[in-house]
Coordinates of C-alpha atoms and ligand atoms in Angstrom, one line a residue:
M1 CA 124.4 -72.2 85.3
K2 CA 125.1 -71.2 88.9
I3 CA 128.5 -72.1 90.3
K4 CA 126.7 -73.9 93.1
T5 CA 124.8 -76.1 90.7
K6 CA 127.9 -76.7 88.6
L7 CA 129.8 -77.8 91.7
T8 CA 126.9 -79.9 92.9
L9 CA 126.5 -81.6 89.5
G10 CA 130.3 -82.1 89.1
I11 CA 130.8 -83.6 92.6
G12 CA 127.4 -85.4 92.3
T13 CA 128.5 -87.0 89.0
L14 CA 131.8 -88.1 90.6
F15 CA 129.9 -89.5 93.5
L16 CA 127.5 -91.4 91.3
M17 CA 130.4 -92.8 89.2
V18 CA 132.2 -94.0 92.3
F19 CA 129.0 -95.5 93.5
S20 CA 128.1 -97.2 90.2
L21 CA 131.6 -98.6 89.8
A22 CA 131.4 -100.0 93.4
A23 CA 127.9 -101.4 92.8
L24 CA 128.9 -103.0 89.5
S25 CA 132.1 -104.5 91.0
G26 CA 130.1 -105.7 94.1
W27 CA 127.4 -107.2 91.9
Y28 CA 130.0 -109.2 89.8
I29 CA 131.8 -110.3 92.9
H30 CA 128.5 -111.5 94.2
Q31 CA 127.8 -113.3 91.0
L32 CA 131.2 -115.0 91.1
K33 CA 130.6 -116.0 94.7
K34 CA 127.2 -117.5 93.8
D35 CA 128.8 -119.5 90.9
T36 CA 131.6 -120.9 93.1
D37 CA 129.1 -121.5 96.0
R38 CA 126.9 -123.4 93.6
I39 CA 129.8 -125.6 92.6
L40 CA 130.9 -126.1 96.2
T41 CA 127.6 -126.7 97.9
T42 CA 126.0 -128.8 95.2
N43 CA 128.4 -130.7 93.0
Y44 CA 131.4 -130.9 95.4
N45 CA 129.2 -132.3 98.2
S46 CA 127.6 -134.9 95.8
L47 CA 131.1 -136.0 94.8
L48 CA 132.0 -136.3 98.5
Y49 CA 128.9 -138.4 99.3
A50 CA 129.5 -140.6 96.2
R51 CA 133.1 -141.1 97.3
N52 CA 132.0 -142.0 100.8
M53 CA 129.4 -144.4 99.4
L54 CA 132.1 -146.1 97.3
V55 CA 134.4 -146.5 100.3
S56 CA 131.5 -147.9 102.4
L57 CA 130.6 -150.3 99.6
E58 CA 134.1 -151.7 99.6
A59 CA 134.0 -152.3 103.3
Y60 CA 130.5 -153.7 103.2
A61 CA 131.3 -157.3 103.8
E62 CA 133.8 -156.7 106.7
D63 CA 132.4 -153.8 108.5
D64 CA 128.8 -153.6 109.8
R65 CA 129.0 -149.8 110.2
A66 CA 129.7 -149.5 106.5
V67 CA 126.0 -150.1 105.9
L68 CA 125.1 -147.2 108.1
R69 CA 127.7 -144.9 106.6
F70 CA 126.5 -145.8 103.1
Q71 CA 122.9 -145.1 104.1
D72 CA 123.8 -141.9 105.8
N73 CA 125.7 -140.6 102.7
L74 CA 122.9 -141.8 100.4
I75 CA 120.3 -139.8 102.4
Q76 CA 122.5 -136.7 102.2
Q77 CA 122.9 -137.3 98.4
Q78 CA 119.1 -137.6 98.1
R79 CA 118.8 -134.1 99.6
N80 CA 121.4 -132.7 97.4
I81 CA 120.1 -133.4 93.9
T82 CA 120.9 -130.5 91.6
E83 CA 121.7 -131.9 88.1
A84 CA 119.3 -133.4 85.6
G85 CA 119.3 -137.3 85.8
E86 CA 120.9 -137.1 89.2
K87 CA 117.6 -137.9 90.9
E88 CA 117.1 -141.1 88.8
K89 CA 120.7 -142.2 89.4
T90 CA 120.3 -141.7 93.1
A91 CA 117.0 -143.6 93.1
D92 CA 118.7 -146.5 91.3
I93 CA 121.5 -146.5 93.9
A94 CA 118.9 -146.5 96.6
A95 CA 116.9 -149.3 95.0
R96 CA 120.0 -151.4 94.5
F97 CA 121.2 -150.6 98.0
E98 CA 117.9 -151.9 99.4
E99 CA 118.3 -155.0 97.4
M100 CA 121.8 -155.5 98.8
K101 CA 120.5 -154.9 102.3
Q102 CA 118.0 -157.7 101.8
G103 CA 120.8 -160.1 101.5
S104 CA 121.7 -160.6 97.9
A105 CA 125.2 -159.6 98.1
D106 CA 126.3 -160.8 94.7
Q107 CA 129.1 -159.2 92.8
I108 CA 126.9 -158.1 89.9
L109 CA 124.6 -156.0 92.2
R110 CA 127.6 -154.4 93.8
S111 CA 129.3 -153.6 90.6
S112 CA 126.1 -152.1 89.2
I113 CA 125.9 -149.9 92.4
R114 CA 129.5 -148.9 91.9
K115 CA 128.7 -148.1 88.3
D116 CA 125.7 -146.0 89.3
I117 CA 127.9 -144.1 91.9
T118 CA 130.6 -143.5 89.3
D119 CA 127.9 -142.2 86.9
L120 CA 126.7 -140.0 89.6
M121 CA 130.3 -138.7 90.2
Q122 CA 130.8 -138.3 86.5
M123 CA 127.6 -136.3 86.3
N124 CA 128.8 -133.9 89.0
I125 CA 132.3 -133.6 87.6
E126 CA 130.8 -132.6 84.3
A127 CA 128.5 -130.1 86.1
I128 CA 131.6 -128.7 87.9
A129 CA 133.4 -128.3 84.6
R130 CA 130.3 -126.6 83.2
K131 CA 129.8 -124.3 86.1
S132 CA 133.4 -123.2 86.4
G133 CA 133.0 -122.3 82.7
I134 CA 130.0 -120.1 83.7
A135 CA 132.0 -118.6 86.5
G136 CA 134.9 -117.9 84.1
Q137 CA 132.4 -116.2 81.8
T138 CA 131.0 -114.1 84.6
A139 CA 134.6 -113.0 85.5
K140 CA 135.2 -112.0 81.9
D141 CA 131.9 -110.1 81.8
A142 CA 132.9 -108.4 85.0
I143 CA 136.2 -107.3 83.7
I144 CA 134.7 -106.0 80.4
S145 CA 131.8 -104.2 82.2
I146 CA 134.0 -102.7 84.9
A147 CA 136.5 -101.6 82.2
I148 CA 133.8 -100.0 80.2
V149 CA 132.1 -98.3 83.1
G150 CA 135.6 -97.3 84.5
T151 CA 136.6 -95.8 81.2
V152 CA 133.4 -93.8 81.0
C153 CA 133.9 -92.7 84.5
F154 CA 137.5 -91.7 83.8
V155 CA 136.5 -89.7 80.7
I156 CA 133.8 -87.9 82.7
A157 CA 136.1 -87.3 85.6
F158 CA 138.9 -86.1 83.3
T159 CA 136.5 -83.7 81.6
L160 CA 135.4 -82.4 84.9
L161 CA 139.0 -82.1 86.0
L162 CA 139.8 -80.0 82.9
N163 CA 136.7 -77.9 83.0
L164 CA 135.5 -77.4 86.5
P165 CA 138.5 -75.6 88.0
S166 CA 138.9 -73.3 85.0
N167 CA 135.2 -72.7 85.1
I168 CA 135.6 -71.2 88.5
A169 CA 139.2 -69.9 88.3
D170 CA 138.8 -68.0 84.9
P171 CA 136.1 -65.6 86.0
V172 CA 138.0 -65.1 89.3
R173 CA 141.2 -64.2 87.3
K174 CA 139.2 -61.9 85.0
L175 CA 137.7 -60.1 88.0
T176 CA 141.0 -59.8 89.8
E177 CA 142.7 -58.3 86.8
S178 CA 139.8 -55.8 86.4
I179 CA 139.9 -54.9 90.1
R180 CA 143.6 -54.1 89.6
Q181 CA 142.8 -51.9 86.6
I182 CA 140.3 -50.0 88.8
A183 CA 142.9 -49.6 91.5
R184 CA 145.1 -48.1 88.8
Q185 CA 142.3 -45.6 88.1
N186 CA 141.4 -47.2 84.8
Y187 CA 137.7 -46.7 85.4
R188 CA 136.8 -47.7 81.8
E189 CA 137.6 -51.3 82.6
R190 CA 134.6 -53.7 82.3
V191 CA 134.3 -57.5 82.9
H192 CA 132.3 -59.7 80.4
I193 CA 131.0 -62.9 81.9
L194 CA 128.0 -64.4 80.2
G195 CA 125.4 -66.7 81.7
S196 CA 123.6 -66.8 84.9
S197 CA 126.3 -67.8 87.3
E198 CA 127.2 -66.0 90.4
F199 CA 130.3 -64.7 88.5
A200 CA 128.1 -63.2 85.9
E201 CA 126.1 -61.4 88.6
L202 CA 129.4 -60.3 90.3
A203 CA 130.6 -59.0 86.9
S204 CA 127.5 -57.1 86.3
S205 CA 127.8 -55.5 89.8
F206 CA 131.4 -54.8 89.1
N207 CA 130.6 -53.1 85.9
T208 CA 128.0 -50.9 87.6
M209 CA 130.5 -49.9 90.2
A210 CA 133.1 -49.1 87.5
E211 CA 130.6 -47.1 85.6
K212 CA 129.7 -45.1 88.8
L213 CA 133.4 -44.6 89.6
E214 CA 134.0 -43.4 86.0
E215 CA 131.2 -40.9 86.4
Y216 CA 132.5 -39.8 89.7
A217 CA 136.1 -39.5 88.5
E218 CA 134.9 -37.5 85.5
S219 CA 133.0 -35.1 87.7
Q220 CA 136.0 -34.9 90.0
L221 CA 138.3 -34.5 87.1
D222 CA 136.1 -31.7 85.9
D223 CA 136.4 -30.0 89.3
I224 CA 140.1 -30.6 89.4
L225 CA 140.5 -29.2 85.9
Q226 CA 138.5 -26.2 86.8
N227 CA 140.6 -25.6 90.0
K228 CA 143.7 -26.2 88.0
R229 CA 142.7 -23.6 85.4
R230 CA 141.9 -21.2 88.3
I231 CA 145.3 -21.7 89.8
E232 CA 147.0 -21.4 86.5
A233 CA 145.2 -18.1 85.8
L234 CA 146.2 -16.9 89.3
V235 CA 149.8 -17.8 88.7
E236 CA 149.7 -16.4 85.2
N237 CA 148.3 -13.1 86.4
M238 CA 150.7 -12.6 89.2
S239 CA 152.7 -9.5 88.9
D240 CA 155.8 -11.3 90.0
P241 CA 157.6 -13.9 87.9
V242 CA 157.0 -17.5 89.0
I243 CA 158.7 -20.7 87.7
G244 CA 157.9 -24.2 88.8
A245 CA 160.0 -27.3 88.3
D246 CA 159.1 -30.9 89.1
E247 CA 161.2 -33.4 91.2
N248 CA 163.3 -34.2 88.1
R249 CA 164.0 -30.5 87.5
T250 CA 161.9 -30.2 84.4
V251 CA 160.1 -26.9 84.1
I252 CA 156.4 -27.4 84.5
F253 CA 155.1 -23.9 84.6
A254 CA 156.3 -20.3 84.1
N255 CA 154.0 -17.3 84.1
E256 CA 154.0 -14.5 81.6
Q257 CA 156.2 -12.3 83.8
A258 CA 158.8 -15.1 84.1
T259 CA 158.8 -15.6 80.3
K260 CA 159.2 -11.8 79.9
I261 CA 162.3 -11.5 82.0
L262 CA 163.8 -14.7 80.7
G263 CA 163.2 -13.8 77.1
L264 CA 161.9 -17.2 76.4
S265 CA 158.4 -18.3 75.2
Q266 CA 156.4 -20.8 77.3
S267 CA 156.8 -23.5 74.7
A268 CA 160.6 -23.1 74.9
L269 CA 160.4 -23.5 78.6
L270 CA 157.7 -26.0 79.5
G271 CA 158.7 -29.6 79.7
K272 CA 162.4 -28.8 79.2
P273 CA 165.0 -30.0 81.7
V274 CA 166.5 -27.1 83.7
S275 CA 170.0 -28.5 83.0
E276 CA 169.4 -28.0 79.2
L277 CA 167.9 -24.6 79.5
T278 CA 170.6 -23.2 81.7
L279 CA 173.1 -23.9 79.0
H280 CA 171.7 -21.2 76.8
N281 CA 170.2 -18.8 79.3
D282 CA 172.4 -16.9 81.7
L283 CA 169.5 -15.7 83.8
L284 CA 168.1 -19.2 84.2
R285 CA 171.5 -20.3 85.3
D286 CA 171.6 -17.6 87.9
L287 CA 168.1 -18.5 89.0
F288 CA 168.8 -22.1 89.5
K289 CA 172.4 -21.6 90.8
D290 CA 172.9 -22.7 94.4
I291 CA 169.6 -24.5 94.5
S292 CA 169.7 -28.1 95.2
S293 CA 166.7 -30.3 94.5
P294 CA 165.2 -30.5 97.1
S295 CA 166.7 -27.5 98.8
A296 CA 167.2 -29.6 102.1
G297 CA 164.0 -28.3 103.5
E298 CA 165.2 -24.7 103.8
E299 CA 163.5 -21.8 102.3
F300 CA 166.0 -20.0 100.2
S301 CA 166.1 -16.3 99.2
S302 CA 168.5 -13.9 97.7
T303 CA 168.6 -10.7 95.7
L304 CA 169.1 -10.7 91.9
K305 CA 169.9 -7.9 89.6
I306 CA 168.0 -8.4 86.3
F307 CA 167.6 -6.3 83.2
A308 CA 163.8 -6.3 82.8
D309 CA 161.2 -3.8 81.5
G310 CA 163.9 -2.0 79.7
R311 CA 165.8 -1.1 82.9
Q312 CA 167.9 -2.5 85.7
S313 CA 165.5 -4.3 88.1
Y314 CA 166.0 -5.9 91.4
F315 CA 164.3 -9.2 92.4
E316 CA 164.3 -11.1 95.5
K317 CA 164.5 -14.8 94.7
E318 CA 162.5 -17.1 96.9
V319 CA 162.7 -20.9 96.5
V320 CA 160.0 -23.0 98.0
D321 CA 160.1 -26.8 98.1
I322 CA 156.7 -28.5 97.3
N323 CA 156.1 -31.5 99.5
V324 CA 152.9 -33.5 99.6
V325 CA 151.6 -36.6 101.3
P326 CA 150.5 -39.0 98.5
T327 CA 147.2 -40.7 98.9
G328 CA 147.5 -43.8 101.0
E329 CA 150.9 -42.9 102.3
N330 CA 152.1 -41.4 105.5
E331 CA 155.3 -39.6 104.6
L332 CA 155.8 -36.3 102.8
K333 CA 157.1 -36.7 99.3
Y334 CA 159.1 -34.0 97.4
I335 CA 157.4 -33.2 94.1
G336 CA 159.2 -30.1 93.0
Q337 CA 160.1 -26.5 93.6
V338 CA 158.7 -23.1 92.9
I339 CA 160.9 -20.1 92.3
M340 CA 159.3 -16.8 92.9
L341 CA 160.9 -13.5 92.1
K342 CA 159.7 -10.5 94.0
N343 CA 160.2 -7.3 92.2
I344 CA 161.9 -5.0 94.8
T345 CA 163.0 -2.4 92.2
P346 CA 160.7 0.3 93.6
F347 CA 162.0 -0.2 97.1
K348 CA 165.6 -0.2 95.8
E349 CA 164.9 3.0 93.9
M350 CA 163.2 4.6 96.9
D351 CA 166.1 3.5 99.0
L352 CA 168.6 4.9 96.5
A353 CA 166.7 8.2 96.3
K354 CA 166.7 8.3 100.1
T355 CA 170.4 7.5 100.3
N356 CA 171.1 10.2 97.8
F357 CA 168.9 12.6 99.7
I358 CA 170.6 11.8 103.0
G359 CA 174.0 12.1 101.3
T360 CA 173.1 15.5 99.8
V361 CA 171.4 16.8 102.9
S362 CA 174.1 15.8 105.2
H363 CA 176.7 17.2 102.9
E364 CA 174.8 20.4 102.6
F365 CA 174.5 20.6 106.3
K366 CA 178.2 20.4 106.8
T367 CA 179.0 23.9 105.6
P368 CA 176.4 25.8 107.6
I369 CA 177.3 23.8 110.7
A370 CA 180.9 24.5 110.2
A371 CA 180.0 28.2 109.8
I372 CA 177.9 28.1 113.0
Q373 CA 180.8 26.5 114.9
M374 CA 183.2 29.0 113.5
G375 CA 180.8 31.8 114.7
I376 CA 180.6 30.3 118.1
Q377 CA 184.4 30.1 118.3
L378 CA 184.6 33.7 117.3
L379 CA 182.0 34.7 119.9
Q380 CA 184.0 32.8 122.6
N381 CA 187.0 34.8 121.6
D382 CA 187.5 37.8 123.9
R383 CA 188.8 39.9 121.1
V384 CA 185.3 40.0 119.6
G385 CA 183.8 41.2 122.8
K386 CA 183.4 40.2 126.4
L387 CA 180.5 37.9 127.2
N388 CA 178.8 37.9 130.5
D389 CA 178.2 34.5 132.3
E390 CA 174.7 34.1 131.1
Q391 CA 175.8 34.7 127.5
K392 CA 178.7 32.2 128.0
Y393 CA 176.3 29.6 129.3
L394 CA 174.1 30.1 126.3
I395 CA 177.0 29.9 123.9
H396 CA 178.2 26.7 125.6
G397 CA 174.7 25.2 125.0
I398 CA 174.7 26.2 121.4
K399 CA 178.2 24.7 121.0
E400 CA 177.1 21.4 122.4
D401 CA 174.0 21.3 120.2
S402 CA 176.0 22.2 117.1
D403 CA 178.5 19.4 118.0
R404 CA 175.7 16.9 118.2
L405 CA 174.3 18.2 114.9
R406 CA 177.7 17.8 113.3
N407 CA 177.9 14.2 114.6
I408 CA 174.4 13.3 113.4
T409 CA 175.3 14.7 110.0
A410 CA 178.4 12.6 109.9
E411 CA 176.3 9.5 110.8
L412 CA 173.8 10.3 108.1
L413 CA 176.7 10.4 105.7
N414 CA 177.9 7.1 107.1
I415 CA 174.5 5.5 106.3
A416 CA 174.7 6.9 102.8
Q417 CA 178.1 5.5 102.4
V418 CA 177.0 2.1 103.6
E419 CA 174.1 2.0 101.3
S420 CA 176.1 3.1 98.4
G421 CA 178.6 0.4 99.3
A422 CA 181.5 2.5 100.5
I423 CA 181.9 2.3 104.3
K424 CA 184.9 4.1 105.7
L425 CA 185.9 2.7 109.0
N426 CA 188.0 4.5 111.5
I427 CA 189.1 1.8 114.0
H428 CA 190.9 2.9 117.2
D429 CA 191.1 1.9 120.8
N430 CA 187.9 3.3 122.3
E431 CA 186.4 3.5 125.8
V432 CA 183.2 1.6 126.0
K433 CA 181.3 3.8 128.4
P434 CA 181.2 7.0 126.2
M435 CA 179.7 5.0 123.4
L436 CA 177.1 3.6 125.7
E437 CA 176.3 7.0 127.1
Y438 CA 175.9 8.4 123.7
A439 CA 173.5 5.7 122.6
I440 CA 171.5 5.9 125.8
K441 CA 171.3 9.7 125.6
A442 CA 170.1 9.5 122.0
N443 CA 167.3 7.1 123.1
Q444 CA 166.4 8.5 126.5
V445 CA 163.5 10.6 125.3
A446 CA 161.9 7.7 123.5
A447 CA 162.4 5.4 126.5
D448 CA 160.9 7.9 128.8
Q449 CA 157.9 8.3 126.6
K450 CA 157.1 4.5 127.1
Q451 CA 158.2 4.6 130.7
L452 CA 160.9 2.1 130.0
S453 CA 163.8 1.7 132.4
L454 CA 167.2 1.2 130.9
H455 CA 169.6 -0.9 133.0
V456 CA 173.2 -0.5 132.0
S457 CA 175.9 -2.7 133.4
V458 CA 179.5 -2.9 132.3
D459 CA 181.7 -5.6 133.8
A460 CA 184.7 -4.3 135.7
D461 CA 187.2 -6.2 133.5
V462 CA 186.0 -4.6 130.3
N463 CA 188.8 -2.4 128.9
K464 CA 188.9 -0.5 125.7
V465 CA 187.5 -1.9 122.6
L466 CA 189.1 -1.9 119.1
A467 CA 186.3 -0.3 117.1
D468 CA 185.0 2.6 115.1
N469 CA 183.6 4.8 117.8
E470 CA 180.9 6.5 115.8
K471 CA 179.7 3.4 114.0
T472 CA 179.6 1.2 117.1
A473 CA 177.7 3.9 118.9
W474 CA 175.3 4.0 116.0
V475 CA 174.8 0.3 116.2
L476 CA 174.1 0.5 119.9
T477 CA 171.7 3.4 119.3
N478 CA 169.9 1.4 116.7
L479 CA 169.7 -1.7 118.9
I480 CA 168.4 0.3 121.9
S481 CA 165.9 2.1 119.7
N482 CA 164.6 -1.2 118.3
A483 CA 164.4 -2.6 121.9
I484 CA 162.4 0.5 122.9
R485 CA 160.2 0.2 119.8
Y486 CA 159.3 -3.5 120.3
S487 CA 159.0 -3.4 124.1
H488 CA 155.7 -3.1 126.0
E489 CA 155.3 -0.1 128.2
N490 CA 156.8 0.0 131.7
A491 CA 159.2 -2.8 130.8
A492 CA 162.9 -2.9 131.4
I493 CA 165.7 -3.0 128.8
E494 CA 169.0 -4.4 129.9
I495 CA 172.3 -3.2 128.3
H496 CA 175.2 -5.3 129.3
V497 CA 178.9 -5.3 128.3
E498 CA 181.2 -8.0 129.2
K499 CA 184.6 -9.5 128.3
Q500 CA 184.6 -12.9 126.6
G501 CA 188.1 -14.2 125.9
T502 CA 189.7 -11.6 123.7
R503 CA 186.5 -10.1 122.7
I504 CA 184.0 -7.6 124.2
R505 CA 180.4 -8.6 124.1
F506 CA 177.7 -5.9 123.9
E507 CA 174.1 -7.0 124.6
V508 CA 170.8 -5.2 124.4
K509 CA 168.0 -7.3 125.9
D510 CA 164.3 -6.5 125.9
Y511 CA 161.2 -8.2 127.1
G512 CA 159.0 -7.3 124.2
Q513 CA 157.3 -9.2 121.5
G514 CA 160.3 -11.3 120.4
I515 CA 161.0 -12.7 116.9
D516 CA 159.8 -15.9 115.3
S517 CA 162.7 -18.3 114.9
K518 CA 162.2 -18.6 111.2
Y519 CA 162.9 -14.9 110.7
K520 CA 166.0 -14.8 112.9
E521 CA 168.5 -14.8 110.0
R522 CA 166.4 -12.7 107.7
I523 CA 166.0 -9.7 110.0
F524 CA 169.6 -8.8 109.1
E525 CA 168.8 -8.6 105.5
R526 CA 168.2 -5.3 103.9
Y527 CA 164.6 -4.1 103.8
F528 CA 163.4 -7.2 105.7
R529 CA 160.7 -6.5 108.2
V530 CA 159.0 -9.3 110.2
P531 CA 155.5 -9.6 108.6
G532 CA 153.0 -7.8 110.8
A533 CA 155.7 -5.9 112.6
R534 CA 154.7 -2.4 113.7
S535 CA 155.0 0.1 110.9
G536 CA 157.4 3.0 110.9
G537 CA 160.6 1.1 110.3
T538 CA 162.5 0.7 107.1
G539 CA 164.0 -2.7 107.6
L540 CA 167.5 -1.2 107.2
G541 CA 168.7 -0.6 110.7
L542 CA 169.8 -4.2 111.4
S543 CA 171.4 -4.7 108.0
I544 CA 173.5 -1.5 108.4
S545 CA 174.4 -2.6 112.0
K546 CA 175.6 -6.0 110.6
E547 CA 177.7 -4.3 107.9
F548 CA 179.2 -1.9 110.5
I549 CA 180.0 -4.8 112.9
E550 CA 181.3 -7.2 110.3
G551 CA 183.2 -4.4 108.7
Q552 CA 185.1 -4.1 112.0
G553 CA 185.8 -7.9 112.1
G554 CA 183.0 -8.5 114.6
E555 CA 179.9 -10.6 114.7
I556 CA 176.3 -9.8 115.4
A557 CA 173.4 -12.1 116.2
V558 CA 170.1 -12.4 118.0
D559 CA 168.6 -14.8 120.6
S560 CA 164.8 -14.5 120.7
E561 CA 161.7 -16.3 121.7
L562 CA 158.4 -15.2 120.3
G563 CA 156.4 -13.4 123.0
S564 CA 159.3 -13.4 125.6
G565 CA 161.6 -10.8 124.1
S566 CA 164.9 -10.6 122.2
S567 CA 168.5 -10.3 123.0
F568 CA 170.7 -8.7 120.3
F569 CA 174.4 -9.0 120.9
F570 CA 177.6 -8.3 119.0
Y571 CA 181.3 -9.0 119.6
L572 CA 184.2 -6.7 118.9
K573 CA 187.9 -7.2 119.5
E574 CA 189.3 -6.0 122.8
A575 CA 191.9 -3.3 122.5
K576 CA 195.4 -4.5 123.5
Ligands
LIG1 P1 163.1 -1.5 111.3 O1 163.5 -0.2 110.9 O2 161.9 -2.1 110.7 O3 163.1 -1.7 112.8 P2 165.4 -3.3 111.5 O4 166.4 -3.7 110.5 O5 166.0 -2.5 112.7 O6 164.3 -2.4 110.8 O7 164.7 -4.5 112.0 C1 164.2 -5.5 111.1 C2 163.0 -6.2 111.7 O8 163.4 -6.9 112.8 C3 162.0 -5.2 112.3 O9 161.0 -4.9 111.3 C4 161.4 -6.0 113.4 O10 160.3 -6.7 113.0 C5 162.4 -6.9 113.9 N1 163.1 -6.5 115.1 C6 164.2 -5.8 115.3 N2 164.5 -5.6 116.6 C7 163.5 -6.2 117.3 C8 163.3 -6.4 118.7 N3 164.1 -5.9 119.6 N4 162.2 -7.1 119.0 C9 161.4 -7.6 118.1 N5 161.6 -7.5 116.8 C10 162.6 -6.8 116.3

């Protein structure tokens, strides 16, 4: 049955019951009123007339008006005949009264009139008693009928009270619960409401919707599963090891390369808490060392030395926090971390080979250069033979070049030493200007090729600097060479030296392409090159510069804005 019909019937029944109760009560009250009215208007009035007639009869002899009063009441009584025999009695009274009026006023006639009136009164008193009995019976009937109808109404109303609200509320509750299930993505939920009510229709529409959602979710799930498999295959086939952990630091994936270097199978890794795994695996401990969860929003990277593929390998560790915005929310939520290991062994090996090569070459150069210089010295000696001016000039030129060659060889050896981890510093009081001149001279040709103008300024209060002359000059050379390399043509490069407290600040400023802020720290790492930077570099220059400067107790940093240029600067102690 429809809800509307149910409600109409329920409320209609209640209305009908109220109406019937009211009608029944009204009817009985009316009946009772009729009974009492009958007593009042008929019998009570007859009693009143009879009494008045009696009083008038007593005063008949003394008072003339008594006759009139008697007659008046008699006429009223004649009009108010209601009981059986009352008419005859009234007629008797009237006949005797006529007699009395004719003049026979004897006692016998009077007493017979009195008796008739008393009979009339008795007749009406009996009628009153009878009628009040009827009224009492009507009242009883009323109580019984109203009680019966009232009880029936109560039972019906109580049944409605018990059933009607639950009849409406139960399906609503069922539907609400099912909608909640759907919201929890339980698309298998169905509502079963039988009948032809609106709720049954609603339930059937709900079921259709749930079915469609289920279909949709399944098709979506299929897509998602396929995408998941694709991504898994991608991660699995990556040549670098990748490990993923969720927000509770439980390993959720690890590709084949990762399992290989860790020496653990996937089943030993997946679903296990990192804290438990690190207890038995040193490499995992190293991998997760220093990584907080989440890593405070910073990308994290460092170099690790791992024994893999049967040899010593080098990996660059990169930790990336995974943050997503959950559906229906606005804020990013941390859901885990991915640790990627980039195999940099080939670069390391190349670098080592280069270092060794540089070391060997520069070492090998030392002897012939020393021989050349010895030869020059001999040539300059008058004992060997006198040189003319032109020859002297030429020999002087050869000596300068051989000196430069010797210095370069020494620098190359320095680089080799730095890279092999053994820097030898030679810190003394040094003039700033010769260092600058050396660095500028070494870069002049490159600067000229790009029509760059080098502006050098040294503040007047700059004295000597406490530094390793060669290495500081090397750093300056490297910074200027970078500035030239990353400047646009016809630009200016400013080289400025100033005193700041007890330190000397060297600055090389260019107006070239600049450096993205996220790479500012990383450019000082070995082999790091800004992605997309022009090729030709090794990514070593700045890291060697940093080692040279920090080795001397100094500090090196960069200020840069992408597109506007960079300013590299370093501080060294002022000589006392
Ligand atoms: P490279 O031999 O590649 O120049 P460096 O260690 O000297 O190696 O520099 C590291 C990276 O820093 C470079 O690849 C380049 O992207 C960036 N870089 C260095 N100097 C500058 C500069 N003056 N302007 C812009 N980028 C620079």
